[in-house]
Amino acid sequence: MAFNIYDLTSFTRSIDQALYDWLPPVWALIVEMTIIGLTFLLFYALVGLILVYAERKVCAFMQNRVGPNRVGPYGIFQTIADFVKLLMKELVYIRNSDKLLFNIAPFIVIIASFMAIAAIPFAKGLHAIDFDIGILYVIAVSSLGVVGVLLAGWSSNNKYSLIGAMRSGAQIVSYELSVGLSLLTVIVLAGTMQFSQIVEAQSGGWFIFKGHIPAFIAFVIFLIASTAETNRGPFDLAEAESELTAGFHTEYSGIKFAFFFLAEYMNMFIVASIGATVFLGGWMPFHVPGWEGFNHVMDFIPPLLWYGAKTVFVIFLMMWFKWTFPRLRIDQLLTLEWKYLLPINLVNILIMSFIVLMGWHF
Amino acid sequence: MKEVINLPVHSIEEEEYHINMGPQHPSTHGVLRLVVTLQGEIVKKLKPHCGYIHRGIEKMCEKDTYPQIIHLTDRMDYLSAHINNHGVCLLVENALQIEVPERVKYIRTIIDELTRIQSHQLWWASFGMDLGGLTCFFYGLRDREKILDIWEESFGSRLLHSYYTPGGLMQDIHPDFQKKVREFLKYFRKKIRDFDRILTGNVIFRERTCGIGYMSRETAINYGITGPSGRGSGWSCDVRKHHPYALYDKVEFREVLRDEGDTYGRYMVRMEEMRESMHIIEQLIDNIPAGDCSAKMKAVLRLPAGEYFQRVETARGELGIYCISDGNKTPLRMKFRTPSFINLGVLDHISREMKIADLVAIGGSLDLVIPDIDR
């Protein structure tokens, strides 16, 4: 079993091979699925906890505060303590709520984000499934989350929740378009929808540099639209603390609330990963064509680190403007999408197609 | 056999529903309850219900002596505590025709203006939070802390001071007071630019405030809206200019007026007022005259029988204090015309046909303090 930090393909292949040699094919498949499922479950919880901690620290630094610093060194166990607290809290059931929908709503939200992780390439040869329509799959799966949000708002039998859910329905459905179209701009440039090939195509330079201005515009639009899609500030109208108390999850308590909370952070992680993969080259190191020595040095940094650094960068960007901007109003939010982002996006795709057609990209 | 009930059929757009904003709601800043009639997200009607924190301050005044009444006025508009105290002090002093020492006038004016600054700082902080910019809250409180520290040093309390007494002050200011205030002015002149950078210039903020909750000058006069909320509609209603008390006729300052009449206008008035207040303090802080910190007063104050009225400009508008005395040591009747209560009246008028999110912004721009509404 050859373990090479720079290329994990042979590592994952050898595990796969060993399993198939050892077990009948059906069992091998089941064991593989179990391993991947458990790994993701662990990964999910870990990333969620780290992100919650990171956000609390980042916002604390922006707000002249220290942030969590009591539980463990630099407060790193704070989120774990919070999680344990949420686990032990009583689940409050409200009368006159639709029990079934009320109970399954958090699961729908969390499953939608869980499914999207499967397609993300973490490093060379390290992804669960490498679909040939990877981007389409991610867009399709991530839009399932809105069903959970709508159900949560509807079944809570609370007017604030309903307003929040309706807002978020309108918001996510609209911004889904912009996310899709901005990714389409890159697909035009890459000529493929498969994540591994998109990353491979960026070995000569990341798409944000390769694609001239249209790629940069697409990246900005993707950042705005994906922030809106994950219901984060300044687009957190579905929760809108000062208007709707807590929006669609007002009536949820304990671990069910934690599910919504965790899903929000995981969605942020997923969109940041996709942004990093599609625009910033994923695990591909930073290369400048012609500078052999420089490229060589860059290749020494493991792909997993490149991927992590880029994702963290995008996540930081999203946190940055969450803690700086005031919230938009619902009609302004929809105006921004339908009157500005969508037309700009369509023109952008046209320009990109033209550039690709004429071969003007780097 | 089941009876068939014919329910009236409404289309979904026509149906109105009510939500209760408050008494526990993040954006009412206290126990105010607004029953809002909504159609979708649009506010059709709004009915404020107050009285959740009613303490009967006016009735309590009837059995208290005048120096005791001062402690009750702190609890009305706790963000303008000093200015409320000032009103009662002026009422008693004018009724007894006592001339307070020059030093007292200087200190009172400076502290009144510091009160205005810290009140507007907290308003800015919570207004930013209402609009969803949580960082503003911490910036505002950080700078307000500086003023509270100065106060704590001089009077030993941070929120409810009761520092003024009829005839003067409780005790003299701390020796470091002038130095600290000068330092604060230097500090805050720099930091107020941060305020502008994080909110005033922001595109989203402009979108959320410009043209929202328009109140014409006529409306402001008809509803008796005073303070920054009224001046945001271009109504010159500053008591400091029109009925000067303390040193306001001696210092040079500008009454901030804006013609927009919307949330943005009211916002800008308060931002400008903070600068004007700093300008007033700068004129006074260097030449506080030496002298007593209180005039000679009798042990028991008895106001001559009659009716008295005194008005002062708090951070929220005009506070009117009406007092009937029958010559006893306690008043026969005390009535406070508190600015927040009057300003709340216009909320229904200016927030109709707006969205819920706008209602929060408008409520924030009126700067309501709930104990001031209920007394």
XYZ file of C-alpha atoms in Angstrom:
737
model
C 0.000 0.000 0.000
C 1.855 3.044 -1.264
C 0.970 6.212 0.550
C 1.941 9.303 -1.366
C 0.786 12.626 0.038
C 0.961 14.254 -3.400
C -1.142 11.696 -5.214
C -3.660 9.727 -3.230
C -5.027 7.851 -6.233
C -2.836 4.796 -5.726
C -3.636 4.809 -2.006
C -7.408 4.771 -2.487
C -7.071 2.323 -5.381
C -5.071 -0.131 -3.283
C -7.673 -0.073 -0.498
C -10.371 -0.664 -3.077
C -8.390 -3.513 -4.636
C -7.676 -5.144 -1.284
C -11.343 -5.099 -0.335
C -12.429 -6.627 -3.599
C -9.780 -9.328 -3.354
C -10.787 -10.178 0.161
C -14.595 -10.056 -0.026
C -17.294 -10.886 -2.559
C -18.071 -7.781 -4.671
C -21.407 -6.978 -2.976
C -19.884 -7.063 0.496
C -16.882 -5.099 -0.652
C -19.206 -2.384 -1.917
C -21.158 -2.351 1.348
C -17.987 -2.154 3.436
C -16.682 0.649 1.240
C -19.899 2.601 1.574
C -19.888 2.144 5.323
C -16.305 3.332 5.618
C -16.963 6.400 3.494
C -20.230 7.149 5.278
C -18.615 6.959 8.709
C -15.638 9.021 7.581
C -17.934 11.714 6.267
C -20.066 11.641 9.401
C -16.969 12.191 11.506
C -15.651 14.787 9.102
C -19.006 16.530 9.105
C -19.149 16.860 12.864
C -15.505 17.911 13.072
C -15.718 20.570 10.364
C -18.975 21.859 11.821
C -17.418 22.291 15.243
C -14.281 23.901 13.850
C -16.268 26.316 11.709
C -18.509 27.379 14.575
C -15.409 28.037 16.653
C -13.719 29.852 13.761
C -16.710 32.073 13.155
C -16.963 32.987 16.807
C -13.293 33.883 16.880
C -13.367 35.822 13.606
C -16.423 37.824 14.573
C -14.956 38.443 17.998
C -11.817 39.933 16.480
C -13.921 42.140 14.233
C -15.987 43.331 17.167
C -13.284 44.206 19.694
C -13.964 41.086 21.685
C -11.896 38.083 22.715
C -14.374 35.402 21.780
C -14.474 32.013 23.506
C -11.382 31.661 25.684
C -12.439 29.770 28.818
C -12.960 26.130 27.844
C -9.599 24.638 26.952
C -6.622 26.487 25.456
C -7.934 29.489 23.455
C -11.437 28.176 24.077
C -11.145 25.453 21.468
C -13.436 23.109 23.390
C -16.168 25.702 23.691
C -18.100 24.433 20.686
C -17.865 20.868 21.931
C -19.285 21.976 25.258
C -22.068 23.799 23.435
C -22.782 20.733 21.375
C -23.041 18.554 24.460
C -25.368 21.108 26.008
C -27.587 21.078 22.921
C -27.643 17.272 22.952
C -28.918 17.182 26.512
C -31.521 19.913 26.108
C -35.173 19.093 26.201
C -36.923 18.843 22.869
C -39.936 21.105 23.109
C -42.968 19.935 21.197
C -45.553 22.500 20.321
C -49.253 21.847 20.197
C -51.018 22.215 16.845
C -47.834 21.683 14.897
C -47.587 19.138 12.123
C -45.579 16.558 14.097
C -44.306 14.488 11.180
C -43.118 17.389 9.049
C -41.786 19.194 12.102
C -39.620 16.201 12.933
C -38.287 15.400 9.486
C -37.495 18.980 8.454
C -34.073 19.156 10.210
C -33.117 15.825 8.657
C -33.947 16.990 5.155
C -31.784 20.067 5.641
C -28.872 18.077 6.993
C -29.150 15.257 4.438
C -29.082 17.758 1.571
C -25.812 19.201 2.772
C -24.474 15.733 3.552
C -25.086 14.543 0.020
C -23.282 17.466 -1.526
C -20.027 16.659 0.287
C -19.746 13.380 -1.641
C -18.764 15.075 -4.869
C -16.082 17.381 -3.530
C -12.490 16.509 -4.473
C -10.344 17.068 -1.389
C -7.045 16.125 -2.957
C -5.773 14.233 -5.945
C -7.642 10.941 -5.881
C -9.491 11.739 -2.663
C -13.176 12.043 -3.338
C -16.110 9.752 -2.730
C -17.704 9.805 -6.156
C -16.293 11.434 -9.248
C -19.409 12.008 -11.330
C -19.004 13.133 -14.885
C -21.748 15.657 -14.119
C -20.358 16.593 -10.713
C -21.317 20.267 -10.799
C -24.869 19.513 -11.882
C -25.149 16.996 -9.062
C -23.976 19.497 -6.455
C -26.374 22.180 -7.689
C -29.249 19.698 -7.698
C -28.540 18.335 -4.242
C -27.862 21.638 -2.531
C -31.221 22.990 -3.669
C -32.974 20.215 -1.742
C -32.233 22.027 1.501
C -34.920 24.613 0.825
C -37.570 21.901 1.152
C -36.490 21.326 4.731
C -36.528 25.033 5.484
C -40.006 25.444 4.022
C -41.298 22.432 5.932
C -39.783 23.734 9.154
C -41.463 27.093 8.737
C -44.780 25.616 7.702
C -45.068 22.906 10.319
C -44.040 25.089 13.273
C -47.435 26.824 13.254
C -45.742 30.112 14.036
C -46.203 33.236 11.963
C -42.607 34.356 12.346
C -41.406 30.949 11.186
C -43.743 31.030 8.222
C -42.567 34.469 7.131
C -38.975 33.313 7.462
C -39.604 30.152 5.487
C -41.420 31.965 2.697
C -38.622 34.499 2.464
C -36.041 31.772 2.308
C -38.034 29.911 -0.334
C -38.115 32.960 -2.595
C -34.476 33.691 -1.857
C -32.975 30.258 -2.447
C -34.974 29.554 -5.593
C -33.862 32.885 -7.090
C -30.223 32.672 -6.137
C -29.979 29.076 -7.304
C -30.042 30.550 -10.805
C -27.065 32.772 -10.238
C -25.021 30.016 -8.649
C -25.784 27.756 -11.591
C -25.039 30.358 -14.222
C -21.786 31.494 -12.641
C -20.616 27.880 -12.503
C -21.754 27.479 -16.100
C -19.381 30.277 -17.069
C -16.516 28.161 -15.824
C -17.874 25.013 -17.411
C -17.729 26.829 -20.738
C -14.061 27.522 -20.084
C -13.259 24.058 -18.747
C -15.315 22.113 -21.241
C -16.301 19.530 -18.633
C -18.573 19.125 -15.628
C -16.424 16.546 -13.900
C -14.716 17.941 -10.822
C -11.486 15.985 -11.261
C -11.094 17.202 -14.811
C -11.952 20.778 -13.876
C -9.137 20.722 -11.341
C -6.823 19.011 -13.819
C -7.573 21.714 -16.399
C -6.280 24.348 -13.972
C -2.750 22.977 -13.796
C -1.590 25.744 -16.108
C -3.260 28.462 -14.058
C -6.386 28.803 -11.982
C -9.559 29.657 -13.825
C -9.901 32.969 -12.039
C -6.638 34.065 -13.726
C -7.079 32.043 -16.879
C -10.545 33.293 -17.718
C -9.805 37.017 -17.901
C -12.435 39.339 -16.438
C -15.492 37.109 -17.038
C -14.119 34.465 -14.685
C -13.512 37.066 -12.016
C -17.037 38.465 -12.409
C -18.367 34.930 -12.203
C -16.417 34.379 -8.988
C -17.853 37.524 -7.383
C -21.372 36.573 -8.435
C -20.822 33.058 -7.170
C -19.683 34.412 -3.827
C -22.721 36.687 -3.470
C -25.211 34.117 -4.684
C -23.835 31.253 -2.648
C -23.871 33.392 0.498
C -27.515 34.110 -0.210
C -28.186 30.454 -0.886
C -26.749 29.398 2.431
C -28.854 32.002 4.264
C -25.905 33.827 5.729
C -25.607 37.531 6.429
C -26.126 40.023 4.828
C -28.700 37.739 3.217
C -29.887 36.031 6.402
C -33.457 37.131 5.879
C -34.813 33.710 6.697
C -33.566 34.117 10.264
C -33.442 37.917 10.492
C -32.911 38.015 14.224
C -34.048 41.594 14.750
C -37.210 41.154 12.696
C -38.348 37.563 13.037
C -36.585 36.520 16.267
C -35.095 33.387 14.682
C -37.116 32.874 11.517
C -37.812 29.366 10.375
C -36.169 27.622 13.324
C -37.810 29.702 16.071
C -39.671 26.713 17.476
C -36.835 24.205 17.342
C -34.837 23.335 20.397
C -32.031 21.048 21.468
C -30.465 18.771 18.911
C -32.957 19.694 16.206
C -31.860 23.280 16.406
C -28.269 22.020 16.343
C -29.031 20.250 13.066
C -30.100 23.516 11.438
C -27.121 25.255 12.929
C -24.693 22.587 11.747
C -26.273 22.460 8.307
C -25.774 26.199 7.914
C -22.063 25.883 8.598
C -21.676 22.791 6.450
C -23.428 24.523 3.581
C -20.968 27.339 3.948
C -18.131 24.822 3.854
C -19.567 23.150 0.762
C -20.040 26.334 -1.242
C -16.587 27.506 -0.191
C -15.133 24.189 -1.352
C -16.904 24.409 -4.678
C -15.810 28.010 -5.111
C -12.239 27.051 -4.293
C -12.343 24.040 -6.605
C -13.948 25.680 -9.579
C -12.371 29.125 -9.488
C -9.217 28.800 -7.420
C -7.945 25.484 -8.691
C -9.008 23.164 -5.856
C -6.010 21.131 -4.721
C -3.949 22.315 -7.685
C -0.861 24.268 -6.575
C -0.250 27.788 -7.799
C 1.600 27.602 -11.082
C 2.962 30.301 -13.327
C 3.717 28.996 -16.833
C 7.408 29.354 -17.602
C 8.704 29.689 -14.033
C 9.957 26.152 -13.562
C 11.722 26.678 -10.242
C 8.777 28.486 -8.708
C 6.335 25.807 -9.874
C 8.560 23.149 -8.397
C 8.585 24.832 -4.996
C 4.814 25.148 -5.120
C 4.476 21.446 -5.918
C 6.150 20.602 -2.615
C 3.109 21.827 -0.674
C 0.676 18.877 -0.412
C -2.593 19.205 -2.388
C -4.699 18.689 0.742
C -3.115 21.808 2.204
C -3.727 23.798 -0.973
C -7.346 22.750 -0.957
C -7.718 23.572 2.747
C -6.078 26.972 2.453
C -8.263 28.022 -0.462
C -11.444 26.850 1.240
C -10.521 28.681 4.413
C -9.862 31.801 2.365
C -13.315 31.695 0.777
C -14.926 30.936 4.144
C -13.125 33.899 5.642
C -14.417 36.136 2.856
C -17.941 35.027 3.634
C -17.491 35.619 7.355
C -15.944 38.982 6.648
C -18.919 40.402 4.911
C -21.376 38.759 7.217
C -19.958 40.747 10.098
C -19.603 43.999 8.200
C -22.788 44.579 6.246
C -26.302 45.316 7.411
C -29.073 43.037 6.197
C -30.959 43.563 2.949
C -34.725 43.747 2.691
C -36.618 40.999 0.891
C -37.608 43.085 -2.139
C -34.083 44.498 -2.441
C -32.733 40.981 -2.270
C -34.903 39.844 -5.153
C -34.183 43.041 -7.102
C -30.472 42.378 -6.747
C -30.893 38.893 -8.171
C -33.357 39.423 -10.989
C -32.378 42.897 -12.124
C -28.614 42.865 -11.634
C -26.953 39.498 -11.084
C -28.967 37.509 -13.621
C -28.525 39.868 -16.618
C -24.859 40.409 -15.782
C -24.437 36.666 -15.550
C -26.060 36.006 -18.920
C -23.921 38.607 -20.652
C -20.918 37.201 -18.837
C -21.513 33.716 -20.214
C -21.814 35.170 -23.683
C -18.497 36.985 -23.352
C -16.878 33.874 -21.926
C -18.155 31.735 -24.792
C -16.802 34.278 -27.235
C -13.412 34.277 -25.535
C -13.275 30.487 -25.569
C -14.384 30.400 -29.188
C -11.670 32.807 -30.257
C -9.092 31.137 -28.027
C -8.250 34.373 -26.219
C -7.892 32.828 -22.794
C -4.461 32.013 -21.432
C -75.345 13.591 7.820
C -72.715 16.229 8.100
C -73.703 19.802 7.774
C -71.985 21.615 4.966
C -70.430 24.830 6.159
C -69.978 27.538 3.626
C -66.810 29.367 4.505
C -66.287 32.744 2.858
C -63.623 32.434 0.202
C -60.811 34.970 0.266
C -57.991 35.148 -2.156
C -54.664 34.755 -0.394
C -53.525 38.315 -1.096
C -56.573 39.807 0.576
C -56.123 38.060 3.858
C -54.654 40.017 6.699
C -53.146 38.534 9.791
C -51.766 39.851 13.043
C -48.445 39.314 14.658
C -47.430 40.395 18.103
C -44.092 42.126 18.083
C -43.114 42.098 21.702
C -43.328 42.377 24.661
C -40.329 40.103 24.216
C -38.872 40.839 20.821
C -35.276 41.686 19.912
C -36.058 44.890 18.047
C -38.428 46.639 20.442
C -35.540 47.193 22.894
C -37.715 46.539 25.878
C -41.202 45.505 26.831
C -43.149 47.322 24.163
C -45.815 45.319 22.397
C -46.775 46.195 18.843
C -49.786 44.425 17.372
C -49.038 44.554 13.684
C -51.617 43.812 11.012
C -49.845 42.389 8.029
C -50.721 41.492 4.494
C -47.921 39.253 3.375
C -44.945 41.263 4.596
C -46.589 44.660 4.308
C -47.636 46.496 7.434
C -51.278 47.565 7.172
C -51.892 48.761 10.678
C -49.959 48.963 13.873
C -51.212 49.309 17.400
C -48.759 49.894 20.214
C -49.682 48.484 23.602
C -47.706 49.997 26.421
C -47.842 49.683 30.171
C -45.693 46.596 30.643
C -43.175 48.571 32.654
C -45.486 51.189 34.138
C -44.283 52.094 37.620
C -46.541 55.011 38.436
C -43.693 57.485 38.690
C -46.036 60.484 38.471
C -48.103 59.204 41.377
C -45.008 58.351 43.389
C -43.828 61.930 42.947
C -46.843 63.144 44.910
C -45.524 61.711 48.140
C -41.856 62.505 47.614
C -39.956 65.674 48.374
C -38.317 67.517 45.494
C -34.795 66.165 46.049
C -36.309 62.668 46.152
C -38.179 63.178 42.882
C -34.851 63.512 41.090
C -34.107 59.865 41.765
C -37.333 58.858 40.057
C -36.626 60.855 36.912
C -33.441 58.845 36.373
C -35.604 55.819 35.817
C -37.674 57.337 33.035
C -35.279 57.789 30.182
C -32.267 56.074 31.639
C -30.103 57.124 28.693
C -30.754 60.810 29.361
C -30.672 60.443 33.133
C -28.706 63.636 33.717
C -30.933 65.734 31.496
C -34.086 64.465 33.220
C -32.521 65.404 36.560
C -31.650 68.776 35.123
C -35.297 69.421 34.285
C -36.492 68.871 37.857
C -33.596 70.919 39.259
C -34.391 73.827 36.959
C -38.064 73.646 37.894
C -37.305 73.856 41.599
C -34.627 76.528 41.164
C -36.859 78.724 39.025
C -39.769 78.322 41.433
C -37.631 79.279 44.422
C -35.756 81.909 42.354
C -32.338 80.557 43.238
C -29.356 81.561 41.156
C -26.973 78.625 40.882
C -23.204 79.292 40.787
C -21.560 79.719 37.403
C -19.408 76.629 37.955
C -22.511 74.472 38.342
C -23.918 75.761 35.063
C -20.706 74.893 33.260
C -20.510 71.400 34.678
C -24.185 70.734 34.050
C -23.928 71.810 30.432
C -20.870 69.669 29.820
C -22.427 66.625 31.437
C -25.718 67.135 29.593
C -23.856 67.100 26.315
C -21.860 64.028 27.330
C -25.214 62.409 28.093
C -26.442 63.276 24.630
C -23.319 61.807 23.045
C -23.512 58.524 24.959
C -27.224 58.215 24.286
C -26.681 58.689 20.564
C -23.786 56.230 20.676
C -26.019 53.566 22.160
C -28.740 54.463 19.683
C -26.267 54.098 16.821
C -25.181 50.748 18.198
C -28.690 49.360 18.479
C -29.829 50.906 15.202
C -27.030 49.104 13.406
C -28.081 45.913 15.128
C -31.708 46.410 14.083
C -30.579 46.601 10.488
C -28.575 43.405 10.888
C -25.063 44.826 11.278
C -24.106 43.267 14.589
C -20.599 44.716 14.583
C -22.008 48.236 15.006
C -23.359 47.247 18.378
C -19.930 46.552 19.758
C -18.355 49.645 18.232
C -21.002 51.875 19.748
C -20.739 50.308 23.180
C -16.945 50.432 23.118
C -16.947 54.204 22.760
C -19.837 54.716 25.175
C -17.780 52.911 27.784
C -15.283 55.797 27.783
C -17.956 58.265 28.883
C -19.296 55.901 31.506
C -15.786 55.554 32.915
C -15.461 59.323 33.224
C -18.795 59.446 35.018
C -18.012 56.578 37.286
C -14.961 58.448 38.476
C -16.863 61.620 39.266
C -20.193 60.405 40.613
C -19.611 56.735 41.349
C -22.346 55.413 39.101
C -22.663 54.562 35.458
C -26.316 54.563 34.534
C -28.588 56.114 37.169
C -26.630 58.962 38.701
C -28.961 61.455 40.420
C -25.936 63.740 40.373
C -27.781 67.043 40.137
C -29.599 68.360 43.154
C -31.829 71.440 43.350
C -29.356 74.272 43.659
C -26.252 72.513 42.405
C -24.484 69.219 42.352
C -24.183 66.303 44.745
C -20.422 66.787 45.012
C -17.687 68.414 42.993
C -16.229 66.774 39.913
C -13.160 64.590 40.112
C -9.853 66.482 39.625
C -9.149 64.387 36.507
C -12.524 65.166 34.959
C -11.351 67.879 32.575
C -8.317 65.915 31.434
C -10.373 62.784 30.817
C -13.054 64.657 28.882
C -10.440 66.281 26.667
C -8.919 62.880 26.007
C -12.329 61.490 25.179
C -13.072 64.269 22.695
C -9.793 63.640 20.926
C -10.490 59.919 20.877
C -14.073 60.144 19.715
C -13.404 62.698 16.967
C -11.310 59.973 15.406
C -13.672 57.109 16.140
C -16.819 58.792 14.842
C -15.285 58.442 11.394
C -15.429 54.679 11.941
C -19.142 55.047 12.575
C -19.527 56.764 9.231
C -17.409 54.242 7.431
C -19.213 51.182 8.692
C -22.803 52.424 8.286
C -23.336 55.836 6.724
C -21.486 55.148 3.512
C -22.696 51.587 3.094
C -24.844 50.924 0.016
C -27.084 48.440 1.787
C -27.575 50.880 4.651
C -28.565 53.653 2.239
C -30.992 51.333 0.514
C -32.531 50.349 3.815
C -32.972 53.884 5.155
C -33.447 56.386 2.309
C -37.118 57.093 1.684
C -38.248 54.730 4.430
C -40.757 55.997 6.985
C -41.247 59.442 5.488
C -42.575 61.996 7.959
C -43.386 65.435 6.578
C -42.793 68.592 8.574
C -46.553 69.005 9.030
C -46.883 65.472 10.385
C -44.040 66.070 12.787
C -45.709 69.242 14.093
C -49.171 67.654 14.231
C -47.942 64.700 16.220
C -45.641 66.830 18.351
C -42.525 64.921 17.369
C -39.548 66.589 18.995
C -35.875 65.912 19.258
C -33.754 64.448 16.481
C -36.797 62.651 15.063
C -38.609 65.955 14.523
C -35.517 67.789 13.332
C -34.972 65.052 10.748
C -38.171 66.367 9.152
C -36.896 69.921 9.170
C -38.857 71.126 12.180
C -36.806 73.456 14.330
C -37.798 72.267 17.786
C -34.602 72.386 19.819
C -35.401 73.580 23.352
C -31.758 74.531 23.782
C -32.200 77.137 21.020
C -35.762 78.283 21.610
C -35.888 78.312 25.426
C -32.251 78.270 26.472
C -31.366 77.044 29.934
C -27.998 76.558 31.674
C -25.326 77.948 29.325
C -26.957 77.217 26.000
C -27.479 80.907 25.245
C -23.745 81.562 25.716
C -22.187 78.736 23.725
C -22.113 78.677 19.981
C -23.736 75.685 18.341
C -25.854 74.797 15.353
C -29.292 73.245 15.508
C -29.021 70.288 13.150
C -31.896 70.217 10.675
C -32.402 67.818 7.776
C -35.090 68.030 5.143
C -35.266 64.359 4.148
C -37.838 63.405 6.784
C -37.026 59.715 6.337
C -35.083 57.234 8.417
C -31.862 58.421 6.851
C -32.625 62.046 7.779
C -33.231 61.118 11.399
C -30.037 59.056 11.361
C -27.970 61.943 9.998
C -29.383 64.392 12.563
C -28.109 62.219 15.392
C -24.718 61.738 13.771
C -24.359 65.500 13.343
C -25.620 66.145 16.869
C -22.813 64.067 18.307
C -20.341 66.362 16.557
C -22.214 69.470 17.706
C -22.230 68.204 21.286
C -18.489 67.700 21.110
C -18.188 71.249 19.792
C -20.165 72.582 22.777
C -18.042 70.666 25.263
C -14.851 71.921 23.626
C -15.924 75.516 24.237
C -16.606 74.928 27.931
C -14.189 72.314 29.175
C -11.133 74.574 29.354
C -12.712 77.403 31.323
C -14.809 75.934 34.079
C -14.705 78.710 36.709
C -13.716 77.950 40.287
C -16.331 78.242 42.987
C -18.932 76.376 44.956
C -20.592 73.341 43.503
C -23.925 74.219 45.065
C -25.971 77.233 46.046
C -27.074 77.652 49.665
C -30.282 75.705 50.018
C -32.793 75.232 52.819
C -33.001 71.811 54.379
C -36.640 71.371 53.353
C -37.728 72.770 50.024
C -41.280 74.091 49.820
C -42.387 75.476 46.467
C -44.782 78.442 46.698
C -48.341 77.473 45.761
C -48.870 77.662 42.018
C -48.235 75.942 38.716
C -44.801 75.505 37.221
C -43.557 74.236 33.912
C -40.038 73.485 32.801
C -38.754 72.000 29.599
C -35.377 70.546 28.702
C -33.992 68.948 25.569
C -33.176 65.302 26.250
C -31.463 63.084 23.721
C -34.910 62.003 22.505
C -36.704 65.329 22.399
C -38.492 67.759 24.613
C -39.100 66.682 28.181
C -41.795 68.842 29.739
C -42.252 68.804 33.512
C -45.481 70.244 34.844
C -45.897 70.664 38.565
C -48.695 71.971 40.764
C -47.659 72.910 44.267
C -49.897 73.780 47.193
C -47.011 75.107 49.233
C -46.142 71.778 50.818
C -42.808 69.988 50.669
C -44.319 67.510 48.201
C -45.999 68.482 44.918
C -49.744 68.160 44.534
C -49.401 66.845 41.004
C -46.449 66.064 38.766
C -46.801 65.418 35.076
C -44.025 64.450 32.711
C -44.366 64.981 29.006
C -41.853 62.379 27.931
C -40.558 62.521 24.358
C -40.592 58.769 23.670
C -44.290 58.460 24.499
C -45.217 61.235 22.092
C -42.840 59.966 19.394
C -44.322 56.479 19.582
C -47.637 57.941 18.423
C -46.394 58.589 14.932
C -45.068 55.054 14.377
C -48.378 53.778 12.997
C -48.695 56.728 10.636
C -45.239 56.497 9.081
C -44.853 52.726 8.920
C -48.039 51.896 7.009
C -47.544 50.204 3.638
C -43.938 49.467 4.586
C -42.368 46.049 5.059
C -41.720 44.416 8.446
C -38.016 44.993 7.969
C -38.746 48.696 7.452
C -40.855 48.777 10.597
C -37.797 47.660 12.540
C -35.685 50.359 10.897
C -38.292 53.065 11.541
C -38.731 51.994 15.149
C -34.988 52.183 15.557
C -34.798 55.629 13.975
C -37.386 57.024 16.410
C -35.058 55.909 19.214
C -37.703 54.807 21.682
C -36.803 54.084 25.281
C -39.550 51.959 26.774
C -39.386 53.087 30.442
C -39.700 56.605 29.079
C -42.958 55.614 27.351
C -44.484 53.972 30.386
C -43.046 56.056 33.245
